[in-house]
Amino acid sequence: MLVFNYLVFPGLLFATVAGLLTWWFDRKVTARVQYRVGPPWYQCFADVVKLLGKEVVLPENARRTGFLLAPITAVAASALVAAMLGVYNMNYGTGFVGDIIVFWYLLAIPSIMLILGGAASGNPLASVGSAREIKLLLSYELPFIIVLTMAILKAGTLSLGGIIEYQVGHGPILYSLSGVLGFIVALICVQAKLGLVPFDIPEAETELGGGVIYDYSGAALGAFKLSKGILFYTLPIFLITVFWGGIKIGDGWGILWAVLKYVLIIALITLIRNTNPRLRIDQAMRFFWGKLTLLAIIAFILSAIGI
Amino acid sequence: MGLKTAALKKSIWVFHVACSPCNNCDIEILDLLTPRFDIERFGIVLVGSPRHADALLITGVANRHVTPRLIETYRATSKPCVCFLFGACASGGTFFKGGYNVPKPVDEIILEEDPNAIIVYIPGCPPKPEAMIAGVVKALSVL
Ligand code: SF4
C-alpha cells in the first residue's frame, strides 16, 4: 500500500500528470496573455518524454556522482511530498507530531539539489546560478517559516493532520486577517520556490542561459523538469492544506471545491508571473527579508492576539 | 515510429548559433516568437544552452575565429540533433565564399565533425519566417 501510494496514486505518477497539466495551463495562459496561440495540452508531456529519451552529455570537469544523483534526489523528494500530502488529505488521522517540519525540509530539497547539481557541473554560468539559488533559498525560507509557525500557533499542533482537523472544526485559517496576510506571504514564497518570474534569478534564460541547469542535458535535465512539474502540483496543494481547509475528499462537493481553489491559486501564480519583470538578486533578498518578513511578523502577531 | 521520436517531433528546442551573420537573419528568427507566427504552438522553444537543444540554428558564414567554437557547440549538443543552416550565408557562403577569412562552408565543418549529421538548408537572404517553418516541417519528416 505504501509503495502504491508513493509510486502511483497520490505520489509520483498522479502528481506528474497533474503537475505537467498545470504547467501546460500556465504556459497556455501566458501565451494567451501575449496574444499568442500557445502550446497544445500534451506539450509538457512531450518535453519530458523527449528529454528522458535523449543522450546525457557528461561535461569534462563535472563531478559525475553528484551531477547525476542531484536530479534523481529532487524527483524522489518532490514525489514524497506529493504522496504524503495526498495521504494526509484522504484520511485526516494519519500524521505524526512535527511532520510539518518534515514537509518544510522536503520542500527545500529540490532547491538544494539544484544548487548541488549546478555546483557539480563545473560550469562558470552554472556556479553563478548556484550562488544565486543559495541566496534565494535563504531569503524566501525566512518569511515562509514564519507564516508556517503562524499556522502552527493557530492550530495549536505541530502536525499537518492536526492543522487539517483544526480547520475542519474552526473553519479555514485563511478566513481571518492574519490568515489572509500569511497566505499572501506563502503564495509569494511558493512563486520563488517554483523559480518562476519574477524570481527565476538562478535560471535567468536571458543572462545565464539556464543558470543552474546550464550543463544538464537529456534524461538528467528531464528529471529536473519532472521535479519542477511535480512541485507545480504539490506546492498549491500544500498551501490549500495549510491555509484553506484541505481537500475534503469525503463529501460530494469537496473535490470540485478543491479543484476550484487549486485553479484559483494557479491563476494567481500565473498572474504574478506575467505582470512582473525579473528582479535582481539583491532586490529579491531585500524584498523577502524586508517587506515580506515584516508582513509575516505582522500576521504572526495578529494571530497571537487572535485576529 | 517510437514514442521517443514522436515526442521529439512535438518538442524541438532550438539553440541559436550566430556565426558572424549580418544580423538580418537573427531578426527574422526573433520574428518567429512573435504573436504572428508563434512557433511555441508546435512546441518549438528557444533555449539558452546548447546542452538543452535538439536543433542548432546556424546563421552566417563561419570565419576562422568562429569555426572552432561552432565545432565545440556541436559537440556540446546532446544527440540526436538537427542542424538548420539558416540563410544564404550559412547554406552556401554567397559572396563571402573563398574569402581570406572563410576557411570552409558551414556544412563541411559539421560533416567533418560528424558524418551522420542531419543538415537542413534554408536559403534566402534573409529567409522568411514561413521558410523557416517549412524547413522545420521537412526536417521532421525525415527524422
Ligand atoms: S543570409 Fe543574408 S541576411 Fe542572412 S546573414 Fe547572410 S547576408 Fe545577412
JSON list of N, CA and C and ligand atoms in Angstrom, two decimals, chain B residues 21-22 24-25 60 87-89 124-126, ligand 1:
[
{"chain": "B", "resi": 21, "resn": "PRO", "atom": "N", "xyz": [26.85, 36.43, -38.56]},
{"chain": "B", "resi": 21, "resn": "PRO", "atom": "CA", "xyz": [25.91, 36.81, -39.60]},
{"chain": "B", "resi": 21, "resn": "PRO", "atom": "C", "xyz": [25.85, 38.34, -39.69]},
{"chain": "B", "resi": 22, "resn": "CYS", "atom": "N", "xyz": [25.07, 38.86, -40.64]},
{"chain": "B", "resi": 22, "resn": "CYS", "atom": "CA", "xyz": [24.95, 40.30, -40.72]},
{"chain": "B", "resi": 22, "resn": "CYS", "atom": "C", "xyz": [23.82, 40.80, -39.84]},
{"chain": "B", "resi": 24, "resn": "ASN", "atom": "N", "xyz": [20.66, 40.20, -39.97]},
{"chain": "B", "resi": 24, "resn": "ASN", "atom": "CA", "xyz": [19.33, 40.24, -40.54]},
{"chain": "B", "resi": 24, "resn": "ASN", "atom": "C", "xyz": [18.60, 38.92, -40.28]},
{"chain": "B", "resi": 25, "resn": "CYS", "atom": "N", "xyz": [19.36, 37.82, -40.44]},
{"chain": "B", "resi": 25, "resn": "CYS", "atom": "CA", "xyz": [18.78, 36.51, -40.20]},
{"chain": "B", "resi": 25, "resn": "CYS", "atom": "C", "xyz": [18.29, 36.40, -38.77]},
{"chain": "B", "resi": 60, "resn": "GLY", "atom": "N", "xyz": [24.93, 32.78, -40.75]},
{"chain": "B", "resi": 60, "resn": "GLY", "atom": "CA", "xyz": [26.18, 33.45, -41.09]},
{"chain": "B", "resi": 60, "resn": "GLY", "atom": "C", "xyz": [27.25, 32.49, -41.60]},
{"chain": "B", "resi": 87, "resn": "GLY", "atom": "N", "xyz": [19.66, 30.83, -43.85]},
{"chain": "B", "resi": 87, "resn": "GLY", "atom": "CA", "xyz": [20.14, 31.94, -44.65]},
{"chain": "B", "resi": 87, "resn": "GLY", "atom": "C", "xyz": [21.12, 31.50, -45.72]},
{"chain": "B", "resi": 88, "resn": "ALA", "atom": "N", "xyz": [21.28, 32.37, -46.74]},
{"chain": "B", "resi": 88, "resn": "ALA", "atom": "CA", "xyz": [22.17, 32.05, -47.85]},
{"chain": "B", "resi": 88, "resn": "ALA", "atom": "C", "xyz": [23.62, 31.91, -47.39]},
{"chain": "B", "resi": 89, "resn": "CYS", "atom": "N", "xyz": [24.02, 32.74, -46.43]},
{"chain": "B", "resi": 89, "resn": "CYS", "atom": "CA", "xyz": [25.40, 32.68, -45.94]},
{"chain": "B", "resi": 89, "resn": "CYS", "atom": "C", "xyz": [25.73, 31.30, -45.40]},
{"chain": "B", "resi": 124, "resn": "GLY", "atom": "N", "xyz": [17.86, 31.93, -48.64]},
{"chain": "B", "resi": 124, "resn": "GLY", "atom": "CA", "xyz": [17.14, 33.21, -48.60]},
{"chain": "B", "resi": 124, "resn": "GLY", "atom": "C", "xyz": [18.04, 34.23, -47.92]},
{"chain": "B", "resi": 125, "resn": "CYS", "atom": "N", "xyz": [17.83, 35.51, -48.24]},
{"chain": "B", "resi": 125, "resn": "CYS", "atom": "CA", "xyz": [18.76, 36.49, -47.68]},
{"chain": "B", "resi": 125, "resn": "CYS", "atom": "C", "xyz": [18.01, 37.72, -47.21]},
{"chain": "B", "resi": 126, "resn": "PRO", "atom": "N", "xyz": [17.42, 37.72, -46.05]},
{"chain": "B", "resi": 126, "resn": "PRO", "atom": "CA", "xyz": [17.24, 36.59, -45.14]},
{"chain": "B", "resi": 126, "resn": "PRO", "atom": "C", "xyz": [16.01, 35.78, -45.52]},
{"chain": "C", "resi": 1, "resn": "SF4", "atom": "S1", "xyz": [21.96, 35.27, -45.43]},
{"chain": "C", "resi": 1, "resn": "SF4", "atom": "FE1", "xyz": [21.76, 37.44, -45.88]},
{"chain": "C", "resi": 1, "resn": "SF4", "atom": "S2", "xyz": [20.62, 38.25, -44.14]},
{"chain": "C", "resi": 1, "resn": "SF4", "atom": "FE2", "xyz": [21.41, 36.26, -43.50]},
{"chain": "C", "resi": 1, "resn": "SF4", "atom": "S3", "xyz": [23.36, 36.68, -42.52]},
{"chain": "C", "resi": 1, "resn": "SF4", "atom": "FE3", "xyz": [23.80, 36.26, -44.66]},
{"chain": "C", "resi": 1, "resn": "SF4", "atom": "S4", "xyz": [23.85, 38.28, -45.64]},
{"chain": "C", "resi": 1, "resn": "SF4", "atom": "FE4", "xyz": [22.80, 38.50, -43.65]}
]
